[in-house]
Short mmCIF file of C-alpha atoms in Angstrom, two decimals:
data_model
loop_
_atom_site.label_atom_id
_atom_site.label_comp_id
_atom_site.label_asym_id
_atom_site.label_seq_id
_atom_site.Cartn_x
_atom_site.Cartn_y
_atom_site.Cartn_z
CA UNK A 1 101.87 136.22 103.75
CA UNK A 2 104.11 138.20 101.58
CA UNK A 3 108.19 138.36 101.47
CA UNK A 4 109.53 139.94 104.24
CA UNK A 5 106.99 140.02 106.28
CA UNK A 6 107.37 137.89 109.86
CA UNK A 7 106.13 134.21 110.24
CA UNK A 8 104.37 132.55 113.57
CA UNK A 9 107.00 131.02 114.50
CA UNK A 10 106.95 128.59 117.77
CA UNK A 11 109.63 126.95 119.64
CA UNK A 12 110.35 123.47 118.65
CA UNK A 13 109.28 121.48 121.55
CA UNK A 14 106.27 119.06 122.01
CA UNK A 15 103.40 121.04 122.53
CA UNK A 16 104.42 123.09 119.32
CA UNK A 17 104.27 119.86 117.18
CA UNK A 18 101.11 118.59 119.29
CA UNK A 19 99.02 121.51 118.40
CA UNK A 20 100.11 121.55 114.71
CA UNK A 21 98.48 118.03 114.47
CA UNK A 22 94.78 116.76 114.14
CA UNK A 23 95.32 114.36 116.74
CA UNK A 24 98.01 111.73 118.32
CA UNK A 25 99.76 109.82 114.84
CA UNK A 26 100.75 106.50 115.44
CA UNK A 27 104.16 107.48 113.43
CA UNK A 28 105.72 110.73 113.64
CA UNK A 29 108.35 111.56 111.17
CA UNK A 30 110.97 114.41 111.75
CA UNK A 31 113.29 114.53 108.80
CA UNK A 32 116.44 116.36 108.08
CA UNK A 33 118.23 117.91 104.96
CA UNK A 34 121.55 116.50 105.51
CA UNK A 35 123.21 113.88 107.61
CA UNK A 36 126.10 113.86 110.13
CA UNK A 37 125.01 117.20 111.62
CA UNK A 38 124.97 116.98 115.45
CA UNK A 39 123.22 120.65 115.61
CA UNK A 40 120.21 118.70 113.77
CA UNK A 41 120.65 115.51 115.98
CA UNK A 42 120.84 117.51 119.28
CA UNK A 43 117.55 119.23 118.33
CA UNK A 44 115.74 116.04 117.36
CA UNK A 45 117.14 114.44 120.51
CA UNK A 46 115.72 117.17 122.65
CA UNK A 47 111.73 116.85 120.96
CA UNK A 48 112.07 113.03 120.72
CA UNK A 49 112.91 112.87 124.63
CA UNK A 50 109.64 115.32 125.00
CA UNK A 51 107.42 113.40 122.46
CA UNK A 52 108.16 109.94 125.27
CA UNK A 53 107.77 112.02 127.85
CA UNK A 54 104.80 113.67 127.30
CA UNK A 55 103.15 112.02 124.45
CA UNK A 56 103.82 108.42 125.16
CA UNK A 57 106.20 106.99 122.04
CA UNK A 58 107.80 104.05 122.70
CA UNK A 59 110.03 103.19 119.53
CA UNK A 60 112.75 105.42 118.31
CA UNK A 61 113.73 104.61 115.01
CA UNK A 62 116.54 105.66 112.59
CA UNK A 63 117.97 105.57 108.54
CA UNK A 64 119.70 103.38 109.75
CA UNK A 65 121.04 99.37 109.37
CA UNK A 66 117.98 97.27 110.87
CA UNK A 67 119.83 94.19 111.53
CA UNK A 68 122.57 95.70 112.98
CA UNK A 69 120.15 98.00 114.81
CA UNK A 70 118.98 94.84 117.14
CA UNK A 71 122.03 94.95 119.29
CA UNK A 72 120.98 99.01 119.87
CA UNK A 73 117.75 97.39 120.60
CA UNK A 74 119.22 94.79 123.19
CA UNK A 75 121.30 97.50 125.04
CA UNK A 76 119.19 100.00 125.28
CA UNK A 77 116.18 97.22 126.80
CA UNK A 78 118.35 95.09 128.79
CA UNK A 79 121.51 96.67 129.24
CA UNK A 80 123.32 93.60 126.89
CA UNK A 81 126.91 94.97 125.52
CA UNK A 82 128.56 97.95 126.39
CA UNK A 83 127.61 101.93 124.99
CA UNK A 84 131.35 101.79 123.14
CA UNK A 85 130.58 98.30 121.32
CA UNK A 86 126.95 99.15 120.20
CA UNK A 87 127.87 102.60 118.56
CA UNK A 88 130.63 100.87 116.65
CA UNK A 89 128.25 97.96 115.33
CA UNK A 90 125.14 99.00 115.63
CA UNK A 91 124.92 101.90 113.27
CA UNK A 92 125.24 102.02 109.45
CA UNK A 93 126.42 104.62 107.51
CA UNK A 94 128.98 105.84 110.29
CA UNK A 95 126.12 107.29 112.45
CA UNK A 96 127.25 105.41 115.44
CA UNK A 97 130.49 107.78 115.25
CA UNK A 98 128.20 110.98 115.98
CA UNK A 99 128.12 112.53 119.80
CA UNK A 100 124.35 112.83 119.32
CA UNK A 101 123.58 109.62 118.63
CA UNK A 102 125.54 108.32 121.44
CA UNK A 103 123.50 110.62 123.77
CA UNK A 104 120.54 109.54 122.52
CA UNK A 105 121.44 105.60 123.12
CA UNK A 106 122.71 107.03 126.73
CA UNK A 107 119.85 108.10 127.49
CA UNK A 108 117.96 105.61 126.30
CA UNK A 109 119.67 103.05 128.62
CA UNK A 110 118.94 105.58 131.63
CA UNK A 111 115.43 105.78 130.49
CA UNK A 112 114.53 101.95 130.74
CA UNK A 113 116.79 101.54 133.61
CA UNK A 114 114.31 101.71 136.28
CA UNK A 115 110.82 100.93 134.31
CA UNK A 116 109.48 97.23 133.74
CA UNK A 117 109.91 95.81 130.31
CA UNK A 118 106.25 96.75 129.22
CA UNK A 119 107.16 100.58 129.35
CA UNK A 120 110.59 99.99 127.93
CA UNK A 121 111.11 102.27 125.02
CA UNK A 122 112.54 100.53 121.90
CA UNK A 123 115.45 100.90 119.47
CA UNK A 124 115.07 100.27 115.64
CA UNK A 125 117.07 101.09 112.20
CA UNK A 126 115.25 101.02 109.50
CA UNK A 127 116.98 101.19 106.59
CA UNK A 128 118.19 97.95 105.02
CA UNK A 129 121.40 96.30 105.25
CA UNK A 130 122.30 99.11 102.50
CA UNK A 131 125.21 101.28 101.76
CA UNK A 132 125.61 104.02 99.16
CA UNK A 133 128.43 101.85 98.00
CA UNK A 134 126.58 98.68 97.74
CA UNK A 135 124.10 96.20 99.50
CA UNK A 136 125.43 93.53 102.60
CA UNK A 137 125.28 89.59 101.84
CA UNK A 138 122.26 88.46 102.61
CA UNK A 139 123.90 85.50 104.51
CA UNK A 140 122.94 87.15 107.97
CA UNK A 141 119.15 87.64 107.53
CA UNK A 142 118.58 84.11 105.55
CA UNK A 143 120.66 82.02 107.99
CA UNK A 144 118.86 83.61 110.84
CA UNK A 145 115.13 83.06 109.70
CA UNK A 146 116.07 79.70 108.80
CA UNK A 147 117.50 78.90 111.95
CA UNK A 148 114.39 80.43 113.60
CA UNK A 149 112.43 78.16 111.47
CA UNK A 150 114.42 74.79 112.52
CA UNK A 151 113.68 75.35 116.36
CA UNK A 152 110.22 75.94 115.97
CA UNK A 153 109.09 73.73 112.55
CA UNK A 154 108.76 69.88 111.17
CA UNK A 155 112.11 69.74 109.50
CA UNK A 156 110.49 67.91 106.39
CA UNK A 157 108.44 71.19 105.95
CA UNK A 158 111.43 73.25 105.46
CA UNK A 159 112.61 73.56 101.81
CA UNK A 160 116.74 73.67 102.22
CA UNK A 161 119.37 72.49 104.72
CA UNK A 162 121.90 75.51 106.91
CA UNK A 163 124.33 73.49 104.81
CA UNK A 164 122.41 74.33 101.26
CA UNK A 165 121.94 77.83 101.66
CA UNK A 166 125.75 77.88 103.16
CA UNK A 167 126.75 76.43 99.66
CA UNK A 168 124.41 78.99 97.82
CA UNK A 169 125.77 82.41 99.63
CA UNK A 170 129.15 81.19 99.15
CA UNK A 171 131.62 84.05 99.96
CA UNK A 172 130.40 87.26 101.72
CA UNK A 173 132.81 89.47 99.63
CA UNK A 174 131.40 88.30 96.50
CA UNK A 175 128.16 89.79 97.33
CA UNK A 176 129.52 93.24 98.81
CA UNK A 177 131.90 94.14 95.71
CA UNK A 178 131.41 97.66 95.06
CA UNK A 179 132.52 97.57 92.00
CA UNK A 180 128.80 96.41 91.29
CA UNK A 181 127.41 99.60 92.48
CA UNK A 182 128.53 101.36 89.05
CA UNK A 183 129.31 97.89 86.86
CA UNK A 184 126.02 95.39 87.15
CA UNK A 185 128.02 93.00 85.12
CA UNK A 186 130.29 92.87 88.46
CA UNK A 187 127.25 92.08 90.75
CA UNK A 188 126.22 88.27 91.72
CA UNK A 189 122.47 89.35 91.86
CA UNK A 190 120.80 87.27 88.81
CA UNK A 191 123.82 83.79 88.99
CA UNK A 192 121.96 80.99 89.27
CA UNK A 193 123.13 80.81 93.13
CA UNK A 194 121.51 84.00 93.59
CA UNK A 195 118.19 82.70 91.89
CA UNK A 196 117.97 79.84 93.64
CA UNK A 197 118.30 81.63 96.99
CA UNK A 198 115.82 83.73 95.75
CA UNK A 199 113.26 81.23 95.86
CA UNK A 200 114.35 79.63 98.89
CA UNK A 201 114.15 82.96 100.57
CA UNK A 202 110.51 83.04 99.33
CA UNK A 203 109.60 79.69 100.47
CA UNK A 204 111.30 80.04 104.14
CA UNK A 205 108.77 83.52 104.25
CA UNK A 206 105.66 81.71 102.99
CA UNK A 207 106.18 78.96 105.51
CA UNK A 208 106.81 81.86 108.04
CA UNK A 209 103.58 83.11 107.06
CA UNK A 210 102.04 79.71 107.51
CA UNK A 211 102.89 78.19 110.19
CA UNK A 212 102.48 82.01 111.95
CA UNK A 213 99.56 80.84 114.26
CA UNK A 214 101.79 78.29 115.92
CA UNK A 215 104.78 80.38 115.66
CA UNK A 216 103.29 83.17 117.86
CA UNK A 217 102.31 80.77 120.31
CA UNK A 218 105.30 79.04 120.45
CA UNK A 219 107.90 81.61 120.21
CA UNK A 220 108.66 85.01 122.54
CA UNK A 221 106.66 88.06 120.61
CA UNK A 222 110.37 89.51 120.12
CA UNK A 223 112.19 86.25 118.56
CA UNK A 224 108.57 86.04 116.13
CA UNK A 225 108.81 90.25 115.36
CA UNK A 226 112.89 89.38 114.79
CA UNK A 227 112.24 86.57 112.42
CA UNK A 228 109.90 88.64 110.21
CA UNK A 229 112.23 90.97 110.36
CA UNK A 230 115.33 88.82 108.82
CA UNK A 231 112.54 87.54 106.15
CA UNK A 232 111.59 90.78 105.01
CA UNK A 233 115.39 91.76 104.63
CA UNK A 234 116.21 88.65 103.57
CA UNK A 235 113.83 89.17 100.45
CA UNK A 236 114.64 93.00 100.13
CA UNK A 237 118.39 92.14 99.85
CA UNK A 238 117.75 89.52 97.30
CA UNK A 239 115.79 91.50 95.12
CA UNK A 240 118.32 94.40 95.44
CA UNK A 241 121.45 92.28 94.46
CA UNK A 242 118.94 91.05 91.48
CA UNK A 243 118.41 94.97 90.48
CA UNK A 244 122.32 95.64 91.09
CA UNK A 245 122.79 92.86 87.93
CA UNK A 246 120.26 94.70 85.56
CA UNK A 247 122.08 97.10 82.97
CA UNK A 248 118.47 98.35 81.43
CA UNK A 249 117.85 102.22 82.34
CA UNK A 250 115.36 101.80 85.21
CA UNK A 251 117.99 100.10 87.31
CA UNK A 252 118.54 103.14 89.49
CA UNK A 253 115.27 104.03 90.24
CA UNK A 254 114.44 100.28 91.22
CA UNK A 255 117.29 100.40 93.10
CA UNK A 256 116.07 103.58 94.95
CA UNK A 257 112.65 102.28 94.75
CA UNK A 258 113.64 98.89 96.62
CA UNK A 259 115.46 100.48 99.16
CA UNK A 260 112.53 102.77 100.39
CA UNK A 261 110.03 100.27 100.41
CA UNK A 262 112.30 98.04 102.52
CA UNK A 263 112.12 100.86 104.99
CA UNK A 264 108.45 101.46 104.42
CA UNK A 265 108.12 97.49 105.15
CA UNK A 266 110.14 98.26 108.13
CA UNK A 267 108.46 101.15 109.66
CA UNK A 268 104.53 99.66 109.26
CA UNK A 269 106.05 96.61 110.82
CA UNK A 270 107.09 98.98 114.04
CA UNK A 271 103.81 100.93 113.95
CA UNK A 272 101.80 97.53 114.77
CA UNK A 273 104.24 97.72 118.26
CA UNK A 274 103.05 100.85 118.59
CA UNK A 275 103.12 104.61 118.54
CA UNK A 276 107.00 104.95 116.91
CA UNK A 277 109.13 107.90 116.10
CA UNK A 278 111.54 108.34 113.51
CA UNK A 279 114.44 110.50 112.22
CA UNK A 280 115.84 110.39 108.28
CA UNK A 281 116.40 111.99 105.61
CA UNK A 282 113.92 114.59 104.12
CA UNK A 283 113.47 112.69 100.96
CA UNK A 284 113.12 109.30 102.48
CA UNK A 285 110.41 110.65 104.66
CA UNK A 286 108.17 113.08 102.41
CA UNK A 287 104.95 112.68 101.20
CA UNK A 288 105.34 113.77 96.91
CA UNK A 289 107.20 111.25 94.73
CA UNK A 290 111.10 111.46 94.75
CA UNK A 291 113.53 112.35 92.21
CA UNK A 292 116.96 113.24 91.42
CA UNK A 293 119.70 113.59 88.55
CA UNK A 294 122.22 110.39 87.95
CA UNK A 295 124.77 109.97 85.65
CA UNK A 296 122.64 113.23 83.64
CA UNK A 297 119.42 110.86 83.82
CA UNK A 298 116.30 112.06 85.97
CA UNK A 299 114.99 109.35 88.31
CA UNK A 300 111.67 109.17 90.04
CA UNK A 301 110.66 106.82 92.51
CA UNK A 302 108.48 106.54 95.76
CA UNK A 303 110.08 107.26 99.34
CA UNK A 304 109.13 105.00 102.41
CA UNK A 305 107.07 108.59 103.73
CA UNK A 306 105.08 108.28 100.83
CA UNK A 307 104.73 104.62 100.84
CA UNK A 308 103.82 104.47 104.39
CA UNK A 309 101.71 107.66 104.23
CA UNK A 310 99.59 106.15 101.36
CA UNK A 311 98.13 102.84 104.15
CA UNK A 312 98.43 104.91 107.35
CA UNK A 313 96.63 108.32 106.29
CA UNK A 314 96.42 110.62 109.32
CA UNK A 315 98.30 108.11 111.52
CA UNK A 316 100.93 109.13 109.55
CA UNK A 317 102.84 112.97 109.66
CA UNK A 318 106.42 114.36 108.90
CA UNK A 319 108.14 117.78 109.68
CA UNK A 320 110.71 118.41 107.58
CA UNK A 321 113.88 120.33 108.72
CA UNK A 322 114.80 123.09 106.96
CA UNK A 323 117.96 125.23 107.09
CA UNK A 324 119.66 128.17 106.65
CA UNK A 325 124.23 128.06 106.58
CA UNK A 326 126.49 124.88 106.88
CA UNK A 327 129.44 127.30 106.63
CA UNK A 328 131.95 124.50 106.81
CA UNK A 329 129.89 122.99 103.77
CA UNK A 330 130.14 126.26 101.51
CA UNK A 331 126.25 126.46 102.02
CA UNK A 332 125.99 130.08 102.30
CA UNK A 333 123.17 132.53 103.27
CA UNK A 334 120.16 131.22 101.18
CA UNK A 335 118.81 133.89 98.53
CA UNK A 336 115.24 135.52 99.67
CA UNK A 337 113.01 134.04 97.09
CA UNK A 338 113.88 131.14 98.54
CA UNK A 339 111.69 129.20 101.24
CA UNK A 340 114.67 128.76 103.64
CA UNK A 341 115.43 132.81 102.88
CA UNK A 342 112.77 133.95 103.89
CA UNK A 343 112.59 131.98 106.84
CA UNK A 344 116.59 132.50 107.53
CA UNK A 345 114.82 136.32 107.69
CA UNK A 346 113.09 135.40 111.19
CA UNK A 347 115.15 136.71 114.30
CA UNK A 348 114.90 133.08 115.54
CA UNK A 349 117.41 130.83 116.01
CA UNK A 350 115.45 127.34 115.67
CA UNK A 351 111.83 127.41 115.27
CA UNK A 352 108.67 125.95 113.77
CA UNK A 353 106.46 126.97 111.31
CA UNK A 354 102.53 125.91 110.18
CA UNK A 355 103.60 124.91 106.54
CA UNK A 356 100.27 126.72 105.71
CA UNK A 357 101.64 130.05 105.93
CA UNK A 358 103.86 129.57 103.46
CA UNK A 359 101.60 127.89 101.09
CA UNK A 360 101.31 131.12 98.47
CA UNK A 361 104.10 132.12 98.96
CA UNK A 362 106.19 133.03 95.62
CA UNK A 363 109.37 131.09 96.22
CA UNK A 364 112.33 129.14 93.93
CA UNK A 365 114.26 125.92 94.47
CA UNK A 366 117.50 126.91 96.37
CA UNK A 367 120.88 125.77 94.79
CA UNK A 368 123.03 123.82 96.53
CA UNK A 369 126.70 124.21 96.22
CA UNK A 370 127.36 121.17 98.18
CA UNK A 371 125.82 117.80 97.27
CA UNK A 372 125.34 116.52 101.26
CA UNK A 373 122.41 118.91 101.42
CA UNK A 374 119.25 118.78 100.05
CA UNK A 375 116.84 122.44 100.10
CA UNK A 376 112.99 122.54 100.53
CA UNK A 377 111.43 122.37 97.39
CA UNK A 378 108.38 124.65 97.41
CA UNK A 379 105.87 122.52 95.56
CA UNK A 380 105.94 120.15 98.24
CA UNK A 381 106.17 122.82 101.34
CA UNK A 382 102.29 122.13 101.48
CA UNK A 383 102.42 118.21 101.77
CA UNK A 384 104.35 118.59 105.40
CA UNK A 385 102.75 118.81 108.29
CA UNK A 386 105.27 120.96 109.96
CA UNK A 387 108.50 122.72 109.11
CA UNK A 388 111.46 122.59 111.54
CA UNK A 389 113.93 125.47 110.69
CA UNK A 390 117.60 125.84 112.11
CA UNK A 391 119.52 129.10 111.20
CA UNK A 392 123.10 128.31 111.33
CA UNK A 393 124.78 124.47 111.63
CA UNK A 394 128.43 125.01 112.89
CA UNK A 395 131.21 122.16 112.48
CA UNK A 396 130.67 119.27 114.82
CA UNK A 397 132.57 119.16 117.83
CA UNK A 398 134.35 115.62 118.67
CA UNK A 399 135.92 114.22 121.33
CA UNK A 400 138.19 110.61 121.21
CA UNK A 401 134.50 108.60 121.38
CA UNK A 402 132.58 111.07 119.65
CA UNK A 403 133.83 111.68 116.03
CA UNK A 404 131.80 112.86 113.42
CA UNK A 405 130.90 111.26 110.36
CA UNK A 406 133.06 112.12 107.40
CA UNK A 407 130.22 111.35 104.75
CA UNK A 408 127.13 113.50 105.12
CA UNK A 409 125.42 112.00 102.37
CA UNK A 410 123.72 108.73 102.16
CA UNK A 411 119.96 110.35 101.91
#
């Protein structure tokens, strides 16, 4: 098509995504270009409701804490805690603050109220225990999978003692200093504590893995899923904390690197449950290798899209969210060589588009006055499987519960 000229545009709605897709993918992605945005949330909230509905998901998952994510998990399933408690600690990032979010745990409740636990739909986060100030002790996660590990194994097969690793982690605050974020020489990561849990954490995952045949048997399918769970983060935490201590110029993109492939860890581990969706950031969810500016030095690394994209093929696919004005943002009408001009051209409010049409398309990379947002870049329009556009995102609205978040960034 050429400038100016009007797209196919379709409402965004199931049957729009369904027919954009070969067939049924056992993980759908829907990302966004910036956080905190309940006009965004609202509209994924209304196809994700469609997409169980109609299409049969049963996993909702977010960018969002996975530990702290289980007590979403055990609310929404069995009605454990209260809406007010679970928003406040089961969210990272202060996502649990947002009004969509809280619907969408609401309704999730509502949904399983009346259906046997076979057709319950689930609740994950999927992002580590991360912040974009630092990385959480890995105290919970390790104490966990060893304590799974006690009820269930021969104690003489177990390499360390509660007590041991107790000694090891020493205190929390030690680990969550984030000082270390911009200092490594302030981070615990490579003490010899730190190394020693390392290989603890290693052994208390092997023996997982070994002793899985019993395990399974032994143990309820969700207390098994849970403990591979706290070993994968347990690991992932370690070896971030270990990349936090490195001063050598790749330690940002390892640092990016680790924390996608913890939530490309997290989300093939879902997919096995079966067919999942999922909401994050554009760049965690894309196809094309990642990138950004830090401290003037360009970083690459692989996003958990890519990552889990590369083993799932077609059972993988990802509509990105494009958009036009955060006013409240300074992110002004987008120029018309741009890809989110010309679709900010289209009389339609929200709408979605076959990426294909824009595929020669002459465009540029839009500038950003604001940070917290992230444009399409048009080199990697063609690698989506959809595009979700929204003209206008107006200020949040927020009520005594319902406050929204008052940093937009953490892609």
């Amino acid at each position: 098509m050429t400038p100016g000229s009007e797209l196919a545009a379709d409402p965004v709605d199931a049957v729009t995504v369904r027919k954009l897709l070969p067939g049924k993918p056992r993980l759908l992605a829907l990302g966004e270009p910036t956080h905190g945005e309940n006009v965004l949330l609202e509209l994924r909230n209304d196809l994700f409701r469609q997409l169980v509905e109609l299409e049969g998901y049963r996993t909702i998952a977010l960018e969002s804490d996975c530990l702290a994510g289980l007590l979403v998990d055990d609310y929404v399933t069995s009605g454990t805690g209260t809406l007010d408690d679970v928003m406040d600690r089961g969210f990272s990032h202060e996502f649990g603050a947002l009004a969509a979010n809280r619907e969408l745990v609401r309704w999730m409740r509502a949904y399983n109220n009346d259906r046997r636990r076979s057709e319950h739909l689930r609740f994950a986060g999927v992002d580590g225990p991360l912040e974009i100030s630092g990385a959480a002790s890995p105290r919970q996660a390790l104490t966990a999978l060893h304590s799974y590990l006690t009820t269930w194994v021969a104690a003489d097969l177990l390499s360390c003692t509660a007590e041991t690793l107790d000694r090891l982690l020493g205190a929390d605050d030690r680990w969550t200093n984030p000082a270390a974020m911009m200092d490594s020489s302030r981070s615990v990561g490579q003490s010899p504590d730190a190394t020693e849990l390392r290989l603890l954490a290693d052994d208390l995952t092997a023996l997982l893995d070994a002793q899985s045949p019993h395990l399974i048997e032994a143990s309820a399918p969700d207390d098994w899923e849970r403990a591979l769970l706290h070993g994968r983060t347990a690991v992932g935490l370690l070896r971030y904390h270990f990349w936090m201590a490195d001063s050598s110029p790749s330690r940002t993109a390892r640092l990016l690197g680790i924390r996608d492939s913890m939530m490309a860890a997290n989300l093939l581990a879902l997919a096995h449950r079966g067919p999942i969706l999922v909401n994050a950031h554009n760049g965690h969810l894309q196809r094309p290798q990642s990138s950004m500016r830090w401290g003037g030095q360009a970083v690459e690394w692989w996003s958990a899209g890519a990552i889990v994209s590369a083993q799932l093929g077609d059972q993988y696919a990802f509509l990105a969210t494009a958009l036009g004005t955060i006013p409240h943002q300074g992110v002004d009408t987008p120029a018309p060589d741009t890809i989110e001009g010309l679709l900010y051209a289209q009389p339609q409010e929200q709408y979605v588009v076959d990426p294909r049409q824009l595929a020669t398309v002459p465009a540029v990379l839009r500038s950003s006055p604001w940070y917290g947002y992230a444009p399409l870049d048009p080199a990697q329009v063609s690698s989506h499987d959809g595009i979700v556009f929204v003209k206008d995102v107006r200020q949040n609205r927020a009520t005594d519960h319902e406050r929204p978040s008052a940093r937009a960034s953490d892609g």
